[in-house]
Amino acid sequence: MRTTILAFGAAKDIFGGHKVEIDLPERARVTDLKALLGARYPLLAQLAVYRIAINDEYAADEDEITEGDEVAVIPPVSGG
Amino acid sequence: MIDIKISSKPLDITACIGKVTTPKCGGINVFIGAVREVTAGKRVVRLEYEAYESMAMKEMEKIAIEAQRRWPAERILIHHRTGVLQLEESAVVIAVAAPHRDAAFQACRFAIDQLKQNVPIWKKEVFEDGEVWVAAHP
């Protein structure tokens, strides 16, 4: 399933843009997405840590990604 | 009352205070996060803020709701700026009004601490000789 991944901050620089498309297997979990992203973008390992958000909510590694979800890579936040 | 905003325009601190002012509240606490000139010994030229706006709005609202659950904070305002900011400009304004000062201080402190941990907003420091996304790298 073709999924758009939004990227912000340092992740945007690593992806070379604000969004990328990635093919995920059906019933993929956040942990599967992280493995795929890590393989395609080795520089992600340079981030202190990053979280995944699904539909504007922080997701856990075991959460499932469903077709049409808005998925985002959230590098360490630094607002304020 | 909860008032949340993300804006690329300068934050109006007086207007923020006006929004939380009510005869019910004798204590108003305001936190302003401003652009600092020197960080880790390097001179900052400007800051650039980027937000995942839809999610950041929701996370800021959650913080305000939780603060009101913990303290009798009648009115909480959280406004965050995005885009390019120059030295001394306000990046964030948190204004909390409560019947008495203790709750206003505590809820305000809670709100800025939570914002810095969880709200998807990113700050890039631009120096004379380079730039860095704050906290991104270990």
mmCIF file with all atom_site columns, C-alpha atoms in Angstrom:
data_model
loop_
_atom_site.group_PDB
_atom_site.id
_atom_site.type_symbol
_atom_site.label_atom_id
_atom_site.label_alt_id
_atom_site.label_comp_id
_atom_site.label_asym_id
_atom_site.label_entity_id
_atom_site.label_seq_id
_atom_site.pdbx_PDB_ins_code
_atom_site.Cartn_x
_atom_site.Cartn_y
_atom_site.Cartn_z
_atom_site.occupancy
_atom_site.B_iso_or_equiv
_atom_site.pdbx_formal_charge
_atom_site.auth_seq_id
_atom_site.auth_comp_id
_atom_site.auth_asym_id
_atom_site.auth_atom_id
_atom_site.pdbx_PDB_model_num
ATOM 1   C CA . MET A 1 1   ? 0.000   0.000  0.000  1.00 0.00 ? 1   MET A CA 1
ATOM 2   C CA . ARG A 1 2   ? 1.379   3.314  -1.173 1.00 0.00 ? 2   ARG A CA 1
ATOM 3   C CA . THR A 1 3   ? 1.692   5.650  1.811  1.00 0.00 ? 3   THR A CA 1
ATOM 4   C CA . THR A 1 4   ? 2.764   9.272  2.008  1.00 0.00 ? 4   THR A CA 1
ATOM 5   C CA . ILE A 1 5   ? 5.120   10.061 4.855  1.00 0.00 ? 5   ILE A CA 1
ATOM 6   C CA . LEU A 1 6   ? 5.393   13.675 6.024  1.00 0.00 ? 6   LEU A CA 1
ATOM 7   C CA . ALA A 1 7   ? 8.736   14.877 7.316  1.00 0.00 ? 7   ALA A CA 1
ATOM 8   C CA . PHE A 1 8   ? 9.648   17.884 9.435  1.00 0.00 ? 8   PHE A CA 1
ATOM 9   C CA . GLY A 1 9   ? 12.770  19.556 10.798 1.00 0.00 ? 9   GLY A CA 1
ATOM 10  C CA . ALA A 1 10  ? 15.918  17.468 10.501 1.00 0.00 ? 10  ALA A CA 1
ATOM 11  C CA . ALA A 1 11  ? 13.937  14.585 8.952  1.00 0.00 ? 11  ALA A CA 1
ATOM 12  C CA . LYS A 1 12  ? 12.863  16.852 6.093  1.00 0.00 ? 12  LYS A CA 1
ATOM 13  C CA . ASP A 1 13  ? 16.507  17.547 5.312  1.00 0.00 ? 13  ASP A CA 1
ATOM 14  C CA . ILE A 1 14  ? 17.339  13.819 5.408  1.00 0.00 ? 14  ILE A CA 1
ATOM 15  C CA . PHE A 1 15  ? 14.416  12.922 3.105  1.00 0.00 ? 15  PHE A CA 1
ATOM 16  C CA . GLY A 1 16  ? 15.238  15.799 0.798  1.00 0.00 ? 16  GLY A CA 1
ATOM 17  C CA . GLY A 1 17  ? 11.655  17.070 0.989  1.00 0.00 ? 17  GLY A CA 1
ATOM 18  C CA . HIS A 1 18  ? 8.532   17.608 3.051  1.00 0.00 ? 18  HIS A CA 1
ATOM 19  C CA . LYS A 1 19  ? 6.970   14.291 1.956  1.00 0.00 ? 19  LYS A CA 1
ATOM 20  C CA . VAL A 1 20  ? 8.034   10.948 0.506  1.00 0.00 ? 20  VAL A CA 1
ATOM 21  C CA . GLU A 1 21  ? 6.076   7.970  -0.806 1.00 0.00 ? 21  GLU A CA 1
ATOM 22  C CA . ILE A 1 22  ? 6.793   4.523  0.513  1.00 0.00 ? 22  ILE A CA 1
ATOM 23  C CA . ASP A 1 23  ? 5.316   1.084  -0.227 1.00 0.00 ? 23  ASP A CA 1
ATOM 24  C CA . LEU A 1 24  ? 4.156   -0.614 2.952  1.00 0.00 ? 24  LEU A CA 1
ATOM 25  C CA . PRO A 1 25  ? 2.844   -4.165 3.269  1.00 0.00 ? 25  PRO A CA 1
ATOM 26  C CA . GLU A 1 26  ? -0.802  -4.522 4.345  1.00 0.00 ? 26  GLU A CA 1
ATOM 27  C CA . ARG A 1 27  ? -1.242  -4.402 8.109  1.00 0.00 ? 27  ARG A CA 1
ATOM 28  C CA . ALA A 1 28  ? 2.207   -2.834 8.472  1.00 0.00 ? 28  ALA A CA 1
ATOM 29  C CA . ARG A 1 29  ? 3.097   -1.665 11.965 1.00 0.00 ? 29  ARG A CA 1
ATOM 30  C CA . VAL A 1 30  ? 5.064   1.417  12.962 1.00 0.00 ? 30  VAL A CA 1
ATOM 31  C CA . THR A 1 31  ? 8.078   -0.773 13.649 1.00 0.00 ? 31  THR A CA 1
ATOM 32  C CA . ASP A 1 32  ? 7.932   -2.072 10.011 1.00 0.00 ? 32  ASP A CA 1
ATOM 33  C CA . LEU A 1 33  ? 7.803   1.490  8.715  1.00 0.00 ? 33  LEU A CA 1
ATOM 34  C CA . LYS A 1 34  ? 10.822  2.459  10.832 1.00 0.00 ? 34  LYS A CA 1
ATOM 35  C CA . ALA A 1 35  ? 12.793  -0.490 9.435  1.00 0.00 ? 35  ALA A CA 1
ATOM 36  C CA . LEU A 1 36  ? 11.938  0.485  5.842  1.00 0.00 ? 36  LEU A CA 1
ATOM 37  C CA . LEU A 1 37  ? 12.766  4.144  6.435  1.00 0.00 ? 37  LEU A CA 1
ATOM 38  C CA . GLY A 1 38  ? 16.035  3.220  8.138  1.00 0.00 ? 38  GLY A CA 1
ATOM 39  C CA . ALA A 1 39  ? 17.069  1.120  5.139  1.00 0.00 ? 39  ALA A CA 1
ATOM 40  C CA . ARG A 1 40  ? 16.182  3.820  2.623  1.00 0.00 ? 40  ARG A CA 1
ATOM 41  C CA . TYR A 1 41  ? 17.511  6.754  4.663  1.00 0.00 ? 41  TYR A CA 1
ATOM 42  C CA . PRO A 1 42  ? 20.537  5.581  6.690  1.00 0.00 ? 42  PRO A CA 1
ATOM 43  C CA . LEU A 1 43  ? 21.073  9.179  7.889  1.00 0.00 ? 43  LEU A CA 1
ATOM 44  C CA . LEU A 1 44  ? 17.957  8.783  10.084 1.00 0.00 ? 44  LEU A CA 1
ATOM 45  C CA . ALA A 1 45  ? 20.274  6.922  12.479 1.00 0.00 ? 45  ALA A CA 1
ATOM 46  C CA . GLN A 1 46  ? 21.960  10.270 13.127 1.00 0.00 ? 46  GLN A CA 1
ATOM 47  C CA . LEU A 1 47  ? 18.841  11.617 14.798 1.00 0.00 ? 47  LEU A CA 1
ATOM 48  C CA . ALA A 1 48  ? 18.873  11.422 18.576 1.00 0.00 ? 48  ALA A CA 1
ATOM 49  C CA . VAL A 1 49  ? 15.501  9.670  18.332 1.00 0.00 ? 49  VAL A CA 1
ATOM 50  C CA . TYR A 1 50  ? 12.378  10.043 16.271 1.00 0.00 ? 50  TYR A CA 1
ATOM 51  C CA . ARG A 1 51  ? 8.707   9.266  16.752 1.00 0.00 ? 51  ARG A CA 1
ATOM 52  C CA . ILE A 1 52  ? 5.996   8.400  14.260 1.00 0.00 ? 52  ILE A CA 1
ATOM 53  C CA . ALA A 1 53  ? 2.625   10.115 14.318 1.00 0.00 ? 53  ALA A CA 1
ATOM 54  C CA . ILE A 1 54  ? -0.500  8.651  12.731 1.00 0.00 ? 54  ILE A CA 1
ATOM 55  C CA . ASN A 1 55  ? -3.393  11.032 12.071 1.00 0.00 ? 55  ASN A CA 1
ATOM 56  C CA . ASP A 1 56  ? -1.976  13.726 14.375 1.00 0.00 ? 56  ASP A CA 1
ATOM 57  C CA . GLU A 1 57  ? -1.351  11.374 17.316 1.00 0.00 ? 57  GLU A CA 1
ATOM 58  C CA . TYR A 1 58  ? 1.932   9.892  18.533 1.00 0.00 ? 58  TYR A CA 1
ATOM 59  C CA . ALA A 1 59  ? 1.955   6.186  17.634 1.00 0.00 ? 59  ALA A CA 1
ATOM 60  C CA . ALA A 1 60  ? 3.474   3.208  19.440 1.00 0.00 ? 60  ALA A CA 1
ATOM 61  C CA . ASP A 1 61  ? 5.757   0.734  17.636 1.00 0.00 ? 61  ASP A CA 1
ATOM 62  C CA . GLU A 1 62  ? 3.019   -1.916 17.526 1.00 0.00 ? 62  GLU A CA 1
ATOM 63  C CA . ASP A 1 63  ? 0.351   0.397  16.101 1.00 0.00 ? 63  ASP A CA 1
ATOM 64  C CA . GLU A 1 64  ? -0.934  -0.555 12.663 1.00 0.00 ? 64  GLU A CA 1
ATOM 65  C CA . ILE A 1 65  ? -0.887  1.781  9.676  1.00 0.00 ? 65  ILE A CA 1
ATOM 66  C CA . THR A 1 66  ? -4.037  1.728  7.586  1.00 0.00 ? 66  THR A CA 1
ATOM 67  C CA . GLU A 1 67  ? -4.505  2.900  4.010  1.00 0.00 ? 67  GLU A CA 1
ATOM 68  C CA . GLY A 1 68  ? -5.220  6.621  3.904  1.00 0.00 ? 68  GLY A CA 1
ATOM 69  C CA . ASP A 1 69  ? -3.612  7.369  7.280  1.00 0.00 ? 69  ASP A CA 1
ATOM 70  C CA . GLU A 1 70  ? -1.620  10.579 7.565  1.00 0.00 ? 70  GLU A CA 1
ATOM 71  C CA . VAL A 1 71  ? 1.792   9.398  8.723  1.00 0.00 ? 71  VAL A CA 1
ATOM 72  C CA . ALA A 1 72  ? 4.585   11.714 9.864  1.00 0.00 ? 72  ALA A CA 1
ATOM 73  C CA . VAL A 1 73  ? 8.162   11.411 11.049 1.00 0.00 ? 73  VAL A CA 1
ATOM 74  C CA . ILE A 1 74  ? 8.651   13.497 14.192 1.00 0.00 ? 74  ILE A CA 1
ATOM 75  C CA . PRO A 1 75  ? 12.302  14.199 15.024 1.00 0.00 ? 75  PRO A CA 1
ATOM 76  C CA . PRO A 1 76  ? 13.120  15.566 18.520 1.00 0.00 ? 76  PRO A CA 1
ATOM 77  C CA . VAL A 1 77  ? 10.903  18.609 19.004 1.00 0.00 ? 77  VAL A CA 1
ATOM 78  C CA . SER A 1 78  ? 12.386  21.985 19.940 1.00 0.00 ? 78  SER A CA 1
ATOM 79  C CA . GLY A 1 79  ? 9.553   24.480 20.174 1.00 0.00 ? 79  GLY A CA 1
ATOM 80  C CA . GLY A 1 80  ? 9.339   27.261 22.715 1.00 0.00 ? 80  GLY A CA 1
ATOM 81  C CA . MET B 2 1   ? -11.400 29.072 28.275 1.00 0.00 ? 1   MET B CA 1
ATOM 82  C CA . ILE B 2 2   ? -8.601  27.744 26.126 1.00 0.00 ? 2   ILE B CA 1
ATOM 83  C CA . ASP B 2 3   ? -7.039  29.763 23.307 1.00 0.00 ? 3   ASP B CA 1
ATOM 84  C CA . ILE B 2 4   ? -4.544  28.016 21.013 1.00 0.00 ? 4   ILE B CA 1
ATOM 85  C CA . LYS B 2 5   ? -2.843  29.560 17.996 1.00 0.00 ? 5   LYS B CA 1
ATOM 86  C CA . ILE B 2 6   ? 0.052   29.002 15.614 1.00 0.00 ? 6   ILE B CA 1
ATOM 87  C CA . SER B 2 7   ? 0.926   32.040 13.555 1.00 0.00 ? 7   SER B CA 1
ATOM 88  C CA . SER B 2 8   ? 3.567   33.247 11.148 1.00 0.00 ? 8   SER B CA 1
ATOM 89  C CA . LYS B 2 9   ? 2.826   36.821 12.251 1.00 0.00 ? 9   LYS B CA 1
ATOM 90  C CA . PRO B 2 10  ? 4.374   38.513 15.318 1.00 0.00 ? 10  PRO B CA 1
ATOM 91  C CA . LEU B 2 11  ? 2.678   37.594 18.597 1.00 0.00 ? 11  LEU B CA 1
ATOM 92  C CA . ASP B 2 12  ? 0.830   40.440 20.302 1.00 0.00 ? 12  ASP B CA 1
ATOM 93  C CA . ILE B 2 13  ? 1.600   40.018 24.005 1.00 0.00 ? 13  ILE B CA 1
ATOM 94  C CA . THR B 2 14  ? -0.756  42.743 25.192 1.00 0.00 ? 14  THR B CA 1
ATOM 95  C CA . ALA B 2 15  ? -3.617  41.180 23.243 1.00 0.00 ? 15  ALA B CA 1
ATOM 96  C CA . CYS B 2 16  ? -2.724  37.763 24.727 1.00 0.00 ? 16  CYS B CA 1
ATOM 97  C CA . ILE B 2 17  ? -2.964  39.141 28.260 1.00 0.00 ? 17  ILE B CA 1
ATOM 98  C CA . GLY B 2 18  ? -6.241  40.848 27.375 1.00 0.00 ? 18  GLY B CA 1
ATOM 99  C CA . LYS B 2 19  ? -7.709  37.531 26.255 1.00 0.00 ? 19  LYS B CA 1
ATOM 100 C CA . VAL B 2 20  ? -7.101  35.818 29.602 1.00 0.00 ? 20  VAL B CA 1
ATOM 101 C CA . THR B 2 21  ? -8.086  38.767 31.785 1.00 0.00 ? 21  THR B CA 1
ATOM 102 C CA . THR B 2 22  ? -11.342 38.224 33.650 1.00 0.00 ? 22  THR B CA 1
ATOM 103 C CA . PRO B 2 23  ? -12.770 39.538 36.918 1.00 0.00 ? 23  PRO B CA 1
ATOM 104 C CA . LYS B 2 24  ? -12.782 35.960 38.255 1.00 0.00 ? 24  LYS B CA 1
ATOM 105 C CA . CYS B 2 25  ? -8.993  35.798 38.212 1.00 0.00 ? 25  CYS B CA 1
ATOM 106 C CA . GLY B 2 26  ? -6.642  37.688 40.506 1.00 0.00 ? 26  GLY B CA 1
ATOM 107 C CA . GLY B 2 27  ? -3.486  36.067 39.153 1.00 0.00 ? 27  GLY B CA 1
ATOM 108 C CA . ILE B 2 28  ? -2.209  36.157 35.588 1.00 0.00 ? 28  ILE B CA 1
ATOM 109 C CA . ASN B 2 29  ? 1.084   34.507 34.772 1.00 0.00 ? 29  ASN B CA 1
ATOM 110 C CA . VAL B 2 30  ? 2.723   35.080 31.396 1.00 0.00 ? 30  VAL B CA 1
ATOM 111 C CA . PHE B 2 31  ? 5.677   33.173 29.979 1.00 0.00 ? 31  PHE B CA 1
ATOM 112 C CA . ILE B 2 32  ? 7.364   34.517 26.858 1.00 0.00 ? 32  ILE B CA 1
ATOM 113 C CA . GLY B 2 33  ? 9.997   32.525 25.015 1.00 0.00 ? 33  GLY B CA 1
ATOM 114 C CA . ALA B 2 34  ? 12.196  34.911 23.051 1.00 0.00 ? 34  ALA B CA 1
ATOM 115 C CA . VAL B 2 35  ? 15.029  34.572 20.553 1.00 0.00 ? 35  VAL B CA 1
ATOM 116 C CA . ARG B 2 36  ? 18.362  34.570 22.393 1.00 0.00 ? 36  ARG B CA 1
ATOM 117 C CA . GLU B 2 37  ? 21.523  35.876 20.814 1.00 0.00 ? 37  GLU B CA 1
ATOM 118 C CA . VAL B 2 38  ? 24.085  33.360 22.037 1.00 0.00 ? 38  VAL B CA 1
ATOM 119 C CA . THR B 2 39  ? 23.656  29.598 22.366 1.00 0.00 ? 39  THR B CA 1
ATOM 120 C CA . ALA B 2 40  ? 26.487  27.285 23.429 1.00 0.00 ? 40  ALA B CA 1
ATOM 121 C CA . GLY B 2 41  ? 28.929  30.113 22.818 1.00 0.00 ? 41  GLY B CA 1
ATOM 122 C CA . LYS B 2 42  ? 27.836  30.704 19.220 1.00 0.00 ? 42  LYS B CA 1
ATOM 123 C CA . ARG B 2 43  ? 26.171  33.845 17.932 1.00 0.00 ? 43  ARG B CA 1
ATOM 124 C CA . VAL B 2 44  ? 22.688  33.291 16.531 1.00 0.00 ? 44  VAL B CA 1
ATOM 125 C CA . VAL B 2 45  ? 21.716  35.384 13.505 1.00 0.00 ? 45  VAL B CA 1
ATOM 126 C CA . ARG B 2 46  ? 18.067  34.276 13.412 1.00 0.00 ? 46  ARG B CA 1
ATOM 127 C CA . LEU B 2 47  ? 15.798  31.348 14.216 1.00 0.00 ? 47  LEU B CA 1
ATOM 128 C CA . GLU B 2 48  ? 13.459  29.488 11.905 1.00 0.00 ? 48  GLU B CA 1
ATOM 129 C CA . TYR B 2 49  ? 10.459  27.673 13.373 1.00 0.00 ? 49  TYR B CA 1
ATOM 130 C CA . GLU B 2 50  ? 8.527   24.971 11.597 1.00 0.00 ? 50  GLU B CA 1
ATOM 131 C CA . ALA B 2 51  ? 5.348   23.321 12.905 1.00 0.00 ? 51  ALA B CA 1
ATOM 132 C CA . TYR B 2 52  ? 3.335   20.244 12.021 1.00 0.00 ? 52  TYR B CA 1
ATOM 133 C CA . GLU B 2 53  ? 0.402   22.531 12.443 1.00 0.00 ? 53  GLU B CA 1
ATOM 134 C CA . SER B 2 54  ? -2.613  20.244 12.692 1.00 0.00 ? 54  SER B CA 1
ATOM 135 C CA . MET B 2 55  ? -0.912  17.995 15.243 1.00 0.00 ? 55  MET B CA 1
ATOM 136 C CA . ALA B 2 56  ? 0.760   20.853 17.131 1.00 0.00 ? 56  ALA B CA 1
ATOM 137 C CA . MET B 2 57  ? -2.616  22.548 17.641 1.00 0.00 ? 57  MET B CA 1
ATOM 138 C CA . LYS B 2 58  ? -4.051  19.329 19.079 1.00 0.00 ? 58  LYS B CA 1
ATOM 139 C CA . GLU B 2 59  ? -1.044  18.721 21.340 1.00 0.00 ? 59  GLU B CA 1
ATOM 140 C CA . MET B 2 60  ? -1.182  22.285 22.675 1.00 0.00 ? 60  MET B CA 1
ATOM 141 C CA . GLU B 2 61  ? -4.879  21.895 23.380 1.00 0.00 ? 61  GLU B CA 1
ATOM 142 C CA . LYS B 2 62  ? -4.209  18.635 25.264 1.00 0.00 ? 62  LYS B CA 1
ATOM 143 C CA . ILE B 2 63  ? -1.669  20.469 27.429 1.00 0.00 ? 63  ILE B CA 1
ATOM 144 C CA . ALA B 2 64  ? -4.160  23.213 28.258 1.00 0.00 ? 64  ALA B CA 1
ATOM 145 C CA . ILE B 2 65  ? -6.891  20.673 29.072 1.00 0.00 ? 65  ILE B CA 1
ATOM 146 C CA . GLU B 2 66  ? -4.528  18.740 31.350 1.00 0.00 ? 66  GLU B CA 1
ATOM 147 C CA . ALA B 2 67  ? -3.408  21.958 33.070 1.00 0.00 ? 67  ALA B CA 1
ATOM 148 C CA . GLN B 2 68  ? -7.037  22.859 33.738 1.00 0.00 ? 68  GLN B CA 1
ATOM 149 C CA . ARG B 2 69  ? -7.638  19.364 35.111 1.00 0.00 ? 69  ARG B CA 1
ATOM 150 C CA . ARG B 2 70  ? -4.751  19.808 37.570 1.00 0.00 ? 70  ARG B CA 1
ATOM 151 C CA . TRP B 2 71  ? -5.192  23.446 38.582 1.00 0.00 ? 71  TRP B CA 1
ATOM 152 C CA . PRO B 2 72  ? -8.066  25.934 38.772 1.00 0.00 ? 72  PRO B CA 1
ATOM 153 C CA . ALA B 2 73  ? -6.727  27.826 35.768 1.00 0.00 ? 73  ALA B CA 1
ATOM 154 C CA . GLU B 2 74  ? -9.768  29.571 34.334 1.00 0.00 ? 74  GLU B CA 1
ATOM 155 C CA . ARG B 2 75  ? -8.110  30.743 31.156 1.00 0.00 ? 75  ARG B CA 1
ATOM 156 C CA . ILE B 2 76  ? -5.094  29.335 29.311 1.00 0.00 ? 76  ILE B CA 1
ATOM 157 C CA . LEU B 2 77  ? -3.658  30.825 26.150 1.00 0.00 ? 77  LEU B CA 1
ATOM 158 C CA . ILE B 2 78  ? -0.829  29.200 24.176 1.00 0.00 ? 78  ILE B CA 1
ATOM 159 C CA . HIS B 2 79  ? 0.344   30.990 21.032 1.00 0.00 ? 79  HIS B CA 1
ATOM 160 C CA . HIS B 2 80  ? 3.387   29.862 19.041 1.00 0.00 ? 80  HIS B CA 1
ATOM 161 C CA . ARG B 2 81  ? 5.104   31.640 16.196 1.00 0.00 ? 81  ARG B CA 1
ATOM 162 C CA . THR B 2 82  ? 6.461   30.009 13.035 1.00 0.00 ? 82  THR B CA 1
ATOM 163 C CA . GLY B 2 83  ? 8.740   31.194 10.259 1.00 0.00 ? 83  GLY B CA 1
ATOM 164 C CA . VAL B 2 84  ? 11.815  33.389 10.507 1.00 0.00 ? 84  VAL B CA 1
ATOM 165 C CA . LEU B 2 85  ? 12.369  35.184 13.827 1.00 0.00 ? 85  LEU B CA 1
ATOM 166 C CA . GLN B 2 86  ? 14.945  37.827 14.639 1.00 0.00 ? 86  GLN B CA 1
ATOM 167 C CA . LEU B 2 87  ? 16.671  38.402 17.980 1.00 0.00 ? 87  LEU B CA 1
ATOM 168 C CA . GLU B 2 88  ? 14.354  39.420 20.832 1.00 0.00 ? 88  GLU B CA 1
ATOM 169 C CA . GLU B 2 89  ? 11.188  38.397 18.984 1.00 0.00 ? 89  GLU B CA 1
ATOM 170 C CA . SER B 2 90  ? 8.669   36.257 20.879 1.00 0.00 ? 90  SER B CA 1
ATOM 171 C CA . ALA B 2 91  ? 8.491   32.631 19.777 1.00 0.00 ? 91  ALA B CA 1
ATOM 172 C CA . VAL B 2 92  ? 5.910   31.520 22.292 1.00 0.00 ? 92  VAL B CA 1
ATOM 173 C CA . VAL B 2 93  ? 3.471   33.187 24.674 1.00 0.00 ? 93  VAL B CA 1
ATOM 174 C CA . ILE B 2 94  ? 1.697   31.277 27.422 1.00 0.00 ? 94  ILE B CA 1
ATOM 175 C CA . ALA B 2 95  ? -0.752  33.235 29.531 1.00 0.00 ? 95  ALA B CA 1
ATOM 176 C CA . VAL B 2 96  ? -2.628  31.642 32.415 1.00 0.00 ? 96  VAL B CA 1
ATOM 177 C CA . ALA B 2 97  ? -5.277  33.283 34.559 1.00 0.00 ? 97  ALA B CA 1
ATOM 178 C CA . ALA B 2 98  ? -6.400  31.754 37.846 1.00 0.00 ? 98  ALA B CA 1
ATOM 179 C CA . PRO B 2 99  ? -8.240  33.018 40.915 1.00 0.00 ? 99  PRO B CA 1
ATOM 180 C CA . HIS B 2 100 ? -4.947  32.971 42.861 1.00 0.00 ? 100 HIS B CA 1
ATOM 181 C CA . ARG B 2 101 ? -1.307  33.169 41.873 1.00 0.00 ? 101 ARG B CA 1
ATOM 182 C CA . ASP B 2 102 ? -0.106  29.671 42.831 1.00 0.00 ? 102 ASP B CA 1
ATOM 183 C CA . ALA B 2 103 ? -2.264  27.950 40.224 1.00 0.00 ? 103 ALA B CA 1
ATOM 184 C CA . ALA B 2 104 ? -1.323  30.520 37.580 1.00 0.00 ? 104 ALA B CA 1
ATOM 185 C CA . PHE B 2 105 ? 2.413   30.003 38.165 1.00 0.00 ? 105 PHE B CA 1
ATOM 186 C CA . GLN B 2 106 ? 2.173   26.219 38.273 1.00 0.00 ? 106 GLN B CA 1
ATOM 187 C CA . ALA B 2 107 ? -0.093  25.786 35.262 1.00 0.00 ? 107 ALA B CA 1
ATOM 188 C CA . CYS B 2 108 ? 2.080   28.144 33.205 1.00 0.00 ? 108 CYS B CA 1
ATOM 189 C CA . ARG B 2 109 ? 5.260   26.271 34.121 1.00 0.00 ? 109 ARG B CA 1
ATOM 190 C CA . PHE B 2 110 ? 3.579   22.960 33.329 1.00 0.00 ? 110 PHE B CA 1
ATOM 191 C CA . ALA B 2 111 ? 2.405   24.232 29.946 1.00 0.00 ? 111 ALA B CA 1
ATOM 192 C CA . ILE B 2 112 ? 5.815   25.434 28.719 1.00 0.00 ? 112 ILE B CA 1
ATOM 193 C CA . ASP B 2 113 ? 7.572   22.297 29.994 1.00 0.00 ? 113 ASP B CA 1
ATOM 194 C CA . GLN B 2 114 ? 5.052   20.037 28.241 1.00 0.00 ? 114 GLN B CA 1
ATOM 195 C CA . LEU B 2 115 ? 5.186   22.121 25.075 1.00 0.00 ? 115 LEU B CA 1
ATOM 196 C CA . LYS B 2 116 ? 8.941   21.699 24.866 1.00 0.00 ? 116 LYS B CA 1
ATOM 197 C CA . GLN B 2 117 ? 8.622   17.922 25.240 1.00 0.00 ? 117 GLN B CA 1
ATOM 198 C CA . ASN B 2 118 ? 5.686   17.016 23.044 1.00 0.00 ? 118 ASN B CA 1
ATOM 199 C CA . VAL B 2 119 ? 4.459   19.668 20.651 1.00 0.00 ? 119 VAL B CA 1
ATOM 200 C CA . PRO B 2 120 ? 5.698   19.013 17.099 1.00 0.00 ? 120 PRO B CA 1
ATOM 201 C CA . ILE B 2 121 ? 7.438   22.321 16.463 1.00 0.00 ? 121 ILE B CA 1
ATOM 202 C CA . TRP B 2 122 ? 11.078  22.589 15.429 1.00 0.00 ? 122 TRP B CA 1
ATOM 203 C CA . LYS B 2 123 ? 13.602  25.363 15.787 1.00 0.00 ? 123 LYS B CA 1
ATOM 204 C CA . LYS B 2 124 ? 16.560  25.849 13.476 1.00 0.00 ? 124 LYS B CA 1
ATOM 205 C CA . GLU B 2 125 ? 19.368  28.036 14.757 1.00 0.00 ? 125 GLU B CA 1
ATOM 206 C CA . VAL B 2 126 ? 21.093  29.935 12.000 1.00 0.00 ? 126 VAL B CA 1
ATOM 207 C CA . PHE B 2 127 ? 24.636  31.073 12.839 1.00 0.00 ? 127 PHE B CA 1
ATOM 208 C CA . GLU B 2 128 ? 27.035  33.217 10.863 1.00 0.00 ? 128 GLU B CA 1
ATOM 209 C CA . ASP B 2 129 ? 28.762  30.043 9.642  1.00 0.00 ? 129 ASP B CA 1
ATOM 210 C CA . GLY B 2 130 ? 26.049  27.395 9.473  1.00 0.00 ? 130 GLY B CA 1
ATOM 211 C CA . GLU B 2 131 ? 22.768  26.164 10.866 1.00 0.00 ? 131 GLU B CA 1
ATOM 212 C CA . VAL B 2 132 ? 21.421  23.366 13.065 1.00 0.00 ? 132 VAL B CA 1
ATOM 213 C CA . TRP B 2 133 ? 18.037  21.877 13.989 1.00 0.00 ? 133 TRP B CA 1
ATOM 214 C CA . VAL B 2 134 ? 18.018  22.171 17.779 1.00 0.00 ? 134 VAL B CA 1
ATOM 215 C CA . ALA B 2 135 ? 18.091  18.860 19.709 1.00 0.00 ? 135 ALA B CA 1
ATOM 216 C CA . ALA B 2 136 ? 17.927  16.758 16.532 1.00 0.00 ? 136 ALA B CA 1
ATOM 217 C CA . HIS B 2 137 ? 21.265  15.081 16.942 1.00 0.00 ? 137 HIS B CA 1
ATOM 218 C CA . PRO B 2 138 ? 22.712  13.401 20.030 1.00 0.00 ? 138 PRO B CA 1
#
